[in-house]
Every structure is written in structure tokens, then in C-alpha cells.
PDB file of C-alpha atoms in Angstrom:
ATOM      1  CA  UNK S 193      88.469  93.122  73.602  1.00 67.00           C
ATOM      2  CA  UNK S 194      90.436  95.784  74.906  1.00 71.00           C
ATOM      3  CA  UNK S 195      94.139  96.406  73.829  1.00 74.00           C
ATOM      4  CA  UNK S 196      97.129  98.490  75.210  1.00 69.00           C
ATOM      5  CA  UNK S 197     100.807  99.306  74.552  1.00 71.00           C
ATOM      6  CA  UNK S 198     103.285 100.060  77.290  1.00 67.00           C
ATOM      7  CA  UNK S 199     106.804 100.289  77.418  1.00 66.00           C
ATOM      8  CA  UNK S 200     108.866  99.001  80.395  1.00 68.00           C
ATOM      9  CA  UNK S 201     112.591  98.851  80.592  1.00 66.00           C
ATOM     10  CA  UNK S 202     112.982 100.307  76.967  1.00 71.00           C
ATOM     11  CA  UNK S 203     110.984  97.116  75.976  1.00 75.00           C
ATOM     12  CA  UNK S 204     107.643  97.044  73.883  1.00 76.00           C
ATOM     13  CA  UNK S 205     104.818  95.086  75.593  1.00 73.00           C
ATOM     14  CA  UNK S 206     101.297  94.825  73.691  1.00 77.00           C
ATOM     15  CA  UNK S 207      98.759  93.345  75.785  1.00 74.00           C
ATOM     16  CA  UNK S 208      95.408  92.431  75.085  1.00 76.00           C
ATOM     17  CA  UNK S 209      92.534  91.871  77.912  1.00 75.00           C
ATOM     18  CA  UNK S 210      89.754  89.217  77.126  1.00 76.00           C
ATOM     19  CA  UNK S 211      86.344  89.344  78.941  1.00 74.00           C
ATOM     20  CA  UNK S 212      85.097  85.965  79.149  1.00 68.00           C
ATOM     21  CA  UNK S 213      82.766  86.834  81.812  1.00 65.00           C
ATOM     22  CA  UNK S 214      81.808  85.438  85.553  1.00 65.00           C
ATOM     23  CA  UNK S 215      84.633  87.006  86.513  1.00 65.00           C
ATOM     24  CA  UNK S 216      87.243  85.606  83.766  1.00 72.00           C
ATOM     25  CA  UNK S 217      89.550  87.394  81.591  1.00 73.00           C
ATOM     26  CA  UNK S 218      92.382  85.909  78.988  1.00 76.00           C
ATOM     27  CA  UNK S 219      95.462  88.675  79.061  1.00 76.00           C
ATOM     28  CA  UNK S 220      97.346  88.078  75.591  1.00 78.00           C
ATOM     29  CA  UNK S 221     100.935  90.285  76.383  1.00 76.00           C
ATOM     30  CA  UNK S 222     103.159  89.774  73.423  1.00 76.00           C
ATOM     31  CA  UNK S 223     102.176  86.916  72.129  1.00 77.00           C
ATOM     32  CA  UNK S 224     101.942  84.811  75.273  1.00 77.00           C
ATOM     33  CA  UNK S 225      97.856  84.023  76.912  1.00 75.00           C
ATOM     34  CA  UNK S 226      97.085  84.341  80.673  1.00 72.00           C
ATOM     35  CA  UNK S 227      93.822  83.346  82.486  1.00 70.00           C
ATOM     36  CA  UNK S 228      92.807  85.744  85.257  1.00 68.00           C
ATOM     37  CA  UNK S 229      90.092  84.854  87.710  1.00 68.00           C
ATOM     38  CA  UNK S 230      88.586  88.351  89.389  1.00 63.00           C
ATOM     39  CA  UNK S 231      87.233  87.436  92.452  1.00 59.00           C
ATOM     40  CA  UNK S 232      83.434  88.393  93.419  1.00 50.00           C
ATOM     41  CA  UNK S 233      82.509  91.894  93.732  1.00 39.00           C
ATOM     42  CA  UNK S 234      81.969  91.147  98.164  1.00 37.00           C
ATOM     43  CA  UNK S 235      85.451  89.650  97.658  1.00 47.00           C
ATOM     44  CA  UNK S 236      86.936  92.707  96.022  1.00 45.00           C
ATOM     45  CA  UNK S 237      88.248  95.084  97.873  1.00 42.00           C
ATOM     46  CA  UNK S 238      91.203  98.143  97.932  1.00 43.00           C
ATOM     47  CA  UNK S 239      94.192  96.846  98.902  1.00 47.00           C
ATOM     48  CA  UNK S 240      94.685  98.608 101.579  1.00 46.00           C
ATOM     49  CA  UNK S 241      92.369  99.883 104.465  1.00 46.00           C
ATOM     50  CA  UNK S 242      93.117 101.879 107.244  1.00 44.00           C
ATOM     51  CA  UNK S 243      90.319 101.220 110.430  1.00 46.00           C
ATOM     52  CA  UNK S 244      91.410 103.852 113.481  1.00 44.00           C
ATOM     53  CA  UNK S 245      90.848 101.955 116.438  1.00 42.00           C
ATOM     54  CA  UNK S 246      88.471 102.951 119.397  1.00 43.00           C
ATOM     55  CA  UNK S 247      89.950 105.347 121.797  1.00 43.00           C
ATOM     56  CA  UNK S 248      90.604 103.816 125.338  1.00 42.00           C
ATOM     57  CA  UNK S 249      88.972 105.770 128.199  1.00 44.00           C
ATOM     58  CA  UNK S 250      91.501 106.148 131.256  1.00 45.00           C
ATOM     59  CA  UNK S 251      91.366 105.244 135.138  1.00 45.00           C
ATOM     60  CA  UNK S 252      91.577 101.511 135.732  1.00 45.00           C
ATOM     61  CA  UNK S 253      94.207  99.298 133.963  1.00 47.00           C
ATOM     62  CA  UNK S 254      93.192  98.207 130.773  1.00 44.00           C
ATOM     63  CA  UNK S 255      93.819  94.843 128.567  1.00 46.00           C
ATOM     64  CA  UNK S 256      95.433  95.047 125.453  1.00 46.00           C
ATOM     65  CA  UNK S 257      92.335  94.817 122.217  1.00 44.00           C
ATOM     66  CA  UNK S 258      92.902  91.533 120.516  1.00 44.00           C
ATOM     67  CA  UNK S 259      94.925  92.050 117.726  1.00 40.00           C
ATOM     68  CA  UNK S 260      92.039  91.097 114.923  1.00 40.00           C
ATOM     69  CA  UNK S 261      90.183  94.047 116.021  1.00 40.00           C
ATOM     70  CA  UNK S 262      92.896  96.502 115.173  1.00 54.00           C
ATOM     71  CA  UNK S 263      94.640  94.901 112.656  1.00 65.00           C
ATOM     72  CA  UNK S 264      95.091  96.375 109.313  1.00 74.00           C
ATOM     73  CA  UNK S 265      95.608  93.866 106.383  1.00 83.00           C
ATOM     74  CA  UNK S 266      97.466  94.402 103.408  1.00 87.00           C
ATOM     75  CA  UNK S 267      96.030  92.840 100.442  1.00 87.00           C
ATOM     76  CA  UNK S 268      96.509  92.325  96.533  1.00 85.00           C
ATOM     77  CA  UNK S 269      95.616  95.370  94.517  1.00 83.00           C
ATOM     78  CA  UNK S 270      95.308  92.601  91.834  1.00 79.00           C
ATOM     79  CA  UNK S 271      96.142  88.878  90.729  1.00 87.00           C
ATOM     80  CA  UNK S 272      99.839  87.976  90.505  1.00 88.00           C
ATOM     81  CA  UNK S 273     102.520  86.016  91.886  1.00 93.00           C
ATOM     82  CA  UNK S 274     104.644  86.822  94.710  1.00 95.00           C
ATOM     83  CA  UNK S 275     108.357  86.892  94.268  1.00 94.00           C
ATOM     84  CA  UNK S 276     109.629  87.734  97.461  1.00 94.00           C
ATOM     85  CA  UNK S 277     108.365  89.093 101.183  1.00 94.00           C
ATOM     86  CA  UNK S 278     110.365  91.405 102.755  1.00 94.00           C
ATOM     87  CA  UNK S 279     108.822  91.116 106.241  1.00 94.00           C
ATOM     88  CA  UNK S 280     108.314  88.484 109.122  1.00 93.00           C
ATOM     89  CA  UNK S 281     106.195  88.601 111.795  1.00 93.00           C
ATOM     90  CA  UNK S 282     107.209  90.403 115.194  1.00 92.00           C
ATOM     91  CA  UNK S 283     109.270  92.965 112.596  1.00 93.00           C
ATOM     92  CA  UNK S 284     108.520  96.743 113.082  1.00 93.00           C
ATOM     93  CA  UNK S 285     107.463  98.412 109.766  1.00 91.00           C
ATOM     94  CA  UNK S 286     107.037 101.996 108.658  1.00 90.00           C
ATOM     95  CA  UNK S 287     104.589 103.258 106.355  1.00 85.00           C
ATOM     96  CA  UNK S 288     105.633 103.023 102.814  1.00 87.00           C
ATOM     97  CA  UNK S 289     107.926 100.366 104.102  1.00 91.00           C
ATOM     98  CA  UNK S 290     108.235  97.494 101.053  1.00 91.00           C
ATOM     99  CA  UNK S 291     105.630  94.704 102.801  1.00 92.00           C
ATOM    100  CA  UNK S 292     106.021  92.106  99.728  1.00 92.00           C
ATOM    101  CA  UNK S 293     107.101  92.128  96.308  1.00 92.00           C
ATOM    102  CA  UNK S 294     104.431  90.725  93.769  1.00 89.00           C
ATOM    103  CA  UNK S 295     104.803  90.275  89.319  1.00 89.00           C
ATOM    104  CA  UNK S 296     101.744  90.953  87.820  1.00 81.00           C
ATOM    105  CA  UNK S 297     101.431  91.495  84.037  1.00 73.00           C
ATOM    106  CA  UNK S 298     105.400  90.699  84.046  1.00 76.00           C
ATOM    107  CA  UNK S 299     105.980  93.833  85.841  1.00 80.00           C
ATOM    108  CA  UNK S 300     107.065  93.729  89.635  1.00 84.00           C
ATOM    109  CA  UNK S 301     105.141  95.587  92.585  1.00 86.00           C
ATOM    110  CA  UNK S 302     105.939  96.980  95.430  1.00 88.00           C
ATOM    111  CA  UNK S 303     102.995  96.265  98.513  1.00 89.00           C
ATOM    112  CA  UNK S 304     103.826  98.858 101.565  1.00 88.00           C
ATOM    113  CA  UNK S 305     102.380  98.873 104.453  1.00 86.00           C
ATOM    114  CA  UNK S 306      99.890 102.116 104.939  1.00 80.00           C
ATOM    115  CA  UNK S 307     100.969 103.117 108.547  1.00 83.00           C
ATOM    116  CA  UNK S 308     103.213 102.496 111.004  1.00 88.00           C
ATOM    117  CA  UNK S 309     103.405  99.218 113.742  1.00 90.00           C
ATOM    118  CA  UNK S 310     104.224  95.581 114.114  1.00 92.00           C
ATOM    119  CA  UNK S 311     103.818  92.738 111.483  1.00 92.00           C
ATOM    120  CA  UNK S 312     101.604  90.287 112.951  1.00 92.00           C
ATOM    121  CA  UNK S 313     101.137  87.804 110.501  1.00 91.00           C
ATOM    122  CA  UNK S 314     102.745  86.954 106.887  1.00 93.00           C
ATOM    123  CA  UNK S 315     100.245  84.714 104.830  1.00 93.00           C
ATOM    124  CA  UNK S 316     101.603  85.205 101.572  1.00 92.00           C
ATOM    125  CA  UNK S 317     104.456  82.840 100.279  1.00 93.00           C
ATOM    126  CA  UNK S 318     107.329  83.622  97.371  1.00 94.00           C
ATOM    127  CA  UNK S 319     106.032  81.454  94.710  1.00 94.00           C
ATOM    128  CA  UNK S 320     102.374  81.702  95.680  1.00 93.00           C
ATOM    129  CA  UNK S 321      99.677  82.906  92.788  1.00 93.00           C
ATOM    130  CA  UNK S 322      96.830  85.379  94.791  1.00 91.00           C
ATOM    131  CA  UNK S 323      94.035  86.843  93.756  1.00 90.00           C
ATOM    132  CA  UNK S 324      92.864  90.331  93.773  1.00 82.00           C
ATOM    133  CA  UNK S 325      91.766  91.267  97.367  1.00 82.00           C
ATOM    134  CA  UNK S 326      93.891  88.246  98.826  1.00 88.00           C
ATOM    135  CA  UNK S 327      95.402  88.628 102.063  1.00 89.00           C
ATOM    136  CA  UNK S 328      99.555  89.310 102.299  1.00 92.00           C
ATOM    137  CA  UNK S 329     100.622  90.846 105.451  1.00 91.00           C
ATOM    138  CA  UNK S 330      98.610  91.906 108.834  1.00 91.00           C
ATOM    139  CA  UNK S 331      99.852  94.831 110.823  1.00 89.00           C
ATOM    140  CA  UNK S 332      98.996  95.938 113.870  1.00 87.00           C
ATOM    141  CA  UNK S 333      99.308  99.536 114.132  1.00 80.00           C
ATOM    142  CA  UNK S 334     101.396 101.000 117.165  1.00 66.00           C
ATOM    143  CA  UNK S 335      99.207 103.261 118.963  1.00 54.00           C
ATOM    144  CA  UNK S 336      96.851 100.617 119.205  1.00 47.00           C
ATOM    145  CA  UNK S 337      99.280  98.082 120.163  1.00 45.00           C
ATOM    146  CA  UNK S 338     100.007  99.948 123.740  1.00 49.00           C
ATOM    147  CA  UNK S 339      97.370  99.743 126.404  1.00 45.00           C
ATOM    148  CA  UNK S 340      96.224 103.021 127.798  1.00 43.00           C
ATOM    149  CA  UNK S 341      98.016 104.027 131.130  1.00 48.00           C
ATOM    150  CA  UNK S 342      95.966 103.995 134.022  1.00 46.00           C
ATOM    151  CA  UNK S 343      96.429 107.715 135.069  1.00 46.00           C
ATOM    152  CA  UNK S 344      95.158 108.773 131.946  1.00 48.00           C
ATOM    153  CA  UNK S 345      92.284 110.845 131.705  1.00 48.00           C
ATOM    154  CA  UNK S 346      88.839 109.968 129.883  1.00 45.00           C
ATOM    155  CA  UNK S 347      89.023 111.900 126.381  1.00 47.00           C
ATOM    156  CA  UNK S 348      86.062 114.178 125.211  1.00 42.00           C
ATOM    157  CA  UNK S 349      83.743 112.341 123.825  1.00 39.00           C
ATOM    158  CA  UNK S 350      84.155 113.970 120.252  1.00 38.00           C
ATOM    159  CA  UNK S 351      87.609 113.024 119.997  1.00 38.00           C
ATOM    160  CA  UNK S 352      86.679 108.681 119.990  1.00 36.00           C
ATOM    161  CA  UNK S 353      86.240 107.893 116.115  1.00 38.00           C
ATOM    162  CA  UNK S 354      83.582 105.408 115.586  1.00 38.00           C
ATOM    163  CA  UNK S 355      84.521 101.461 115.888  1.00 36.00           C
ATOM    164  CA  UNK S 356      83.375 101.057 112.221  1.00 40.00           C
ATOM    165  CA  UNK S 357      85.413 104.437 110.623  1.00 51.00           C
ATOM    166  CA  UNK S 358      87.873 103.923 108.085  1.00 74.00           C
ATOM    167  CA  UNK S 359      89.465 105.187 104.876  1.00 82.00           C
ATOM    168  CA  UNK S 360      90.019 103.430 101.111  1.00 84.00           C
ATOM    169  CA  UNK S 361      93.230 103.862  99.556  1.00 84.00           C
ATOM    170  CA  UNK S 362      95.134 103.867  96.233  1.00 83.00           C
ATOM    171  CA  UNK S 363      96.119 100.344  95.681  1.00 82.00           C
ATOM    172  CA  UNK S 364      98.559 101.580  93.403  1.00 78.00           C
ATOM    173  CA  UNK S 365      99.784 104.594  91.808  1.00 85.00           C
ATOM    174  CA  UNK S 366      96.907 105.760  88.743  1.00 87.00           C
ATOM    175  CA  UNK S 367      94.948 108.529  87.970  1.00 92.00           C
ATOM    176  CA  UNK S 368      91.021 108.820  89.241  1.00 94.00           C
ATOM    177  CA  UNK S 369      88.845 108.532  86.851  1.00 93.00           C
ATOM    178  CA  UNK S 370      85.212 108.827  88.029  1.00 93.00           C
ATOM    179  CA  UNK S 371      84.197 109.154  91.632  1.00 94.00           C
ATOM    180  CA  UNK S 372      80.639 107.623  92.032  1.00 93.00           C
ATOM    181  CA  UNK S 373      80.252 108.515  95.868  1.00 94.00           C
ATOM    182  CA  UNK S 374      79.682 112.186  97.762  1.00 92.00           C
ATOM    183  CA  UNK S 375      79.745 112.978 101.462  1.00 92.00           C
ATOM    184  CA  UNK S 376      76.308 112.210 103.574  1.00 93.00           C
ATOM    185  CA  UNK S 377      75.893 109.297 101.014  1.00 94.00           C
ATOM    186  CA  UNK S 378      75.569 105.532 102.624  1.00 93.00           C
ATOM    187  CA  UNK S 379      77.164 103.003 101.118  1.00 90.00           C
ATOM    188  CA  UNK S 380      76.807  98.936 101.280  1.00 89.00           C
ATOM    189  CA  UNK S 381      79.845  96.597 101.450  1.00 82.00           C
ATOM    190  CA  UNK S 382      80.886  96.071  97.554  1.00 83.00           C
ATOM    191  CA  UNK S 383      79.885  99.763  96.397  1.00 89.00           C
ATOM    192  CA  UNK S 384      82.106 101.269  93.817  1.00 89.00           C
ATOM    193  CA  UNK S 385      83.765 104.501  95.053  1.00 91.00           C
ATOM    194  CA  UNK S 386      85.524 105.463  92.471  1.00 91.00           C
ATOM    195  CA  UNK S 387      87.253 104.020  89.467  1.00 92.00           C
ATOM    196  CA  UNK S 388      91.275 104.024  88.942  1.00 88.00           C
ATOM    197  CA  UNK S 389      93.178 104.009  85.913  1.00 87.00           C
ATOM    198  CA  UNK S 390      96.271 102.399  86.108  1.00 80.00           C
ATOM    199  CA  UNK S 391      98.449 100.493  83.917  1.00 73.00           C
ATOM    200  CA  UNK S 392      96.152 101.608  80.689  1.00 75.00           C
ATOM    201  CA  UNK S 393      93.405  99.700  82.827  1.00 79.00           C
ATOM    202  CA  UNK S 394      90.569 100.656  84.503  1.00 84.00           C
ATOM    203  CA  UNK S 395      90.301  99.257  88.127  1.00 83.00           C
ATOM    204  CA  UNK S 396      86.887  99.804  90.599  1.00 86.00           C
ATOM    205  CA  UNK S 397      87.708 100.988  94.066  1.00 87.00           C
ATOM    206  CA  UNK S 398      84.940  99.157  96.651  1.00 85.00           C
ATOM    207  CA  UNK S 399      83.761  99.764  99.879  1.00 83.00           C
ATOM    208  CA  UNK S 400      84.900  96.946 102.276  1.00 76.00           C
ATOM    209  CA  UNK S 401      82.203  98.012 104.531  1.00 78.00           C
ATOM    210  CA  UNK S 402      78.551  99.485 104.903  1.00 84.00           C
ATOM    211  CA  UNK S 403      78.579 102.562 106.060  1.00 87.00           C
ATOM    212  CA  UNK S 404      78.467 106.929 105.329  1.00 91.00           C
ATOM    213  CA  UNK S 405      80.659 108.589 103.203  1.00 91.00           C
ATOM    214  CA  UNK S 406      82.480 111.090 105.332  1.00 91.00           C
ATOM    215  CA  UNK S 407      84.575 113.187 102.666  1.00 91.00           C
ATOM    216  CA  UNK S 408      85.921 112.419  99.337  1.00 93.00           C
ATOM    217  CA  UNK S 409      89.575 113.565  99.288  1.00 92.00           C
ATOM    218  CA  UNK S 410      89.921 113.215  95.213  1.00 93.00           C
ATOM    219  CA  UNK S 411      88.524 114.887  92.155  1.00 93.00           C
ATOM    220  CA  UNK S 412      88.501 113.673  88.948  1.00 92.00           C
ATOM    221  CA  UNK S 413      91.491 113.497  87.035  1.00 92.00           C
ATOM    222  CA  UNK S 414      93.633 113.556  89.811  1.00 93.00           C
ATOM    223  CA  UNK S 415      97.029 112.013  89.893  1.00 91.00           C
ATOM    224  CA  UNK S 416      97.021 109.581  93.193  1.00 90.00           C
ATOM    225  CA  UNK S 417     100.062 107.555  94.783  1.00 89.00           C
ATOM    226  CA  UNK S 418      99.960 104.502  95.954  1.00 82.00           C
ATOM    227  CA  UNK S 419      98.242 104.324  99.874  1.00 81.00           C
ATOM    228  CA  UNK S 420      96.633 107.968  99.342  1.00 87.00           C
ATOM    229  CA  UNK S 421      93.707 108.344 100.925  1.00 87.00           C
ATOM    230  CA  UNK S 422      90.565 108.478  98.360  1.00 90.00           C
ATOM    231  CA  UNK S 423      87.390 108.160 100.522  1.00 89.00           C
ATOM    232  CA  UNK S 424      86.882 108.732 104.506  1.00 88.00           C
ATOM    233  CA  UNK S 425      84.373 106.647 106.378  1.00 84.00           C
ATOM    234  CA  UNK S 426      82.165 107.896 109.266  1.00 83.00           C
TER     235      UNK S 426
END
């Protein structure tokens, strides 16, 4: 059993954390029990991943990509409740913008959205209990939302990231504690990356994805905000 002491709002909080295992834990804060449920490790994810979208080569008109494929979703960094969304779909949205509002460990969290474009769907609900990795928000980012203009000339081939190239993000603000991954090193969906301490907890950061380890923008130690880049995918 692992215990902590935090203050918030000039209040004392002890909490507790229980591992009952398969994925169960029993969070004692003050007094007062909670049952978590973690969800499985391919569930697991950061909560936020950015995936640049294809480049568009020029000359004839091109369709709008459906908005799945460049969609970024914003996600739960961990179980909670939401109290309130701050978004609706069709709404522009900045990064950092406030996405949802979520209580977890009676503390309130700010989601943002990681880059810049056009809510496309809400899923979560005030009132609603989610799970770690859950679904809240979709955004489509806004250079991928405009089709490329016909006169436009081809780019060089070096400048078109590859379809499956991303980044994992800070789900929240922490500081890193071990980084398990290195550049040239391939990776399977699930893989820890590195592990975050935040909150007086320790939380794994996992690949969403199989793929190569481009460049590890952390070191150990570090002090990280929340949606800073921690790992670049080829």
C-alpha cells in the first residue's frame, strides 16, 4: 500500500492507493474509499497525441481527408468524473484552450486541446465517470482541415512526414522520472516510454502505436507541463 499527503486549498488530504490487482485499486483520501478500474495496458494510452497529417501533393483539385484520419483525440490522463465541457462541436479551439473540466482525486483538471483547429466531436458528458485513456473531445487540426489549392506545387519529397508519425505528450503537469526508450529503438503499441510523477503518483507513459523512436525530448528529472512533447515518432 502506498500512502501520500498533499495539501490543496490550505486543506490536508491523506490518501492511500490499494493494489488489488487486474487492474484494480481502492484510493482511501481522508477517510473516505474509492474503487478505480485501470484500463488494459493496449487501452492505456497518453492523453494526448499529436499525428501530423500527410502532406497533399499539388496540381489537380483535391478532396478534403476524412476527418478520422486527421483527427486528434483528447483523452483522460486518468479516471474521474467530468464536471463540465467547455466546447461543442463546429467551435474553433486554440491550443491550451480549456477542452473539458474533469475531478479526479477531489481535485479539478483542466483537459486542453494540444494544437490548434475545429472541435469535431464532444463524447464526454458533465456527470459522466471515464476511465483512463477514454475519449473526451476530437479535433481536427486546421491545416489539415483545408484542401490543398490546385496551383500548388508538389513539395520535396523530404518535407511529407510519414502517415504513421506522431508525438506523446504530458498528460498533465509532473516531473519525468525514468525514460525507458532511446532514438533508433522500435517500439510496439502499449510500450512504456517513460514514467511520470505526478500528484505523489507514478503514472506510465505508452506508445499508442508501433513504430521507431525518433528523438526523446526529456531527461530525467525534468520538470514537464501539461501537452509537452516527451517522445517523437518516425
Amino acid at each position: 500500500m502506498k500512502e501520500f499527503s498533499f495539501k490543496l486549498n490550505g486543506k490536508d488530504f491523506k490518501a492511500q492507493v490499494d493494489e488489488k490487482g487486474d487492474g484494480r485499486l481502492t484510493i482511501t483520501v481522508n477517510g473516505k474509499a474509492y474503487s478505480v478500474e485501470v484500463p488494459e495496458q493496449a487501452k492505456a494510452v497518453a492523453p494526448h497525441v499529436v499525428r501530423p497529417t500527410a502532406a497533399v501533393a499539388g496540381g489537380a483539385p483535391v478532396a478534403r481527408p476524412a476527418a478520422s484520419s486527421v483527427s486528434e483525440n483528447v483523452v483522460a490522463p486518468l479516471p474521474g468524473t467530468i464536471t463540465s465541457v467547455a466546447v461543442k462541436e463546429g467551435q474553433k479551439v486554440k491550443r491550451g484552450d480549456v477542452v473539458v473540466v474533469m475531478e479526479a482525486m477531489k481535485m479539478a483538471n483542466d483537459i486542453v486541446a494540444n494544437q490548434d483547429g475545429v472541435v469535431t466531436r464532444v463524447v464526454a458528458q458533465p456527470g459522466q465517470s471515464v476511465n483512463q485513456g477514454d475519449v473526451l473531445v476530437e479535433i481536427q487540426g486546421e491545416a489539415a482541415s483545408q484542401a490543398a489549392p490546385s496551383a500548388a506545387p508538389a513539395p520535396a519529397p523530404h518535407a511529407a512526414p510519414a502517415a504513421d508519425a506522431g508525438a506523446v505528450v504530458a498528460p498533465l503537469p509532473g516531473t519525468i522520472k525514468q525514460i525507458k526508450v532511446k532514438a533508433g529503438q522500435d517500439v510496439q503499441r502499449g510500450d512504456v516510454l517513460v514514467t511520470l510523477e505526478a500528484m505523489k503518483m507514478e503514472n506510465d507513459i505508452q506508445a499508442t502505436q508501433a513504430g521507431k523512436v525518433k528523438a526523446v525530448l526529456v531527461q530525467s528529472d525534468q520538470q514537464v507541463q501539461q501537452g509537452d512533447v516527451l517522445v517523437e515518432f518516425e
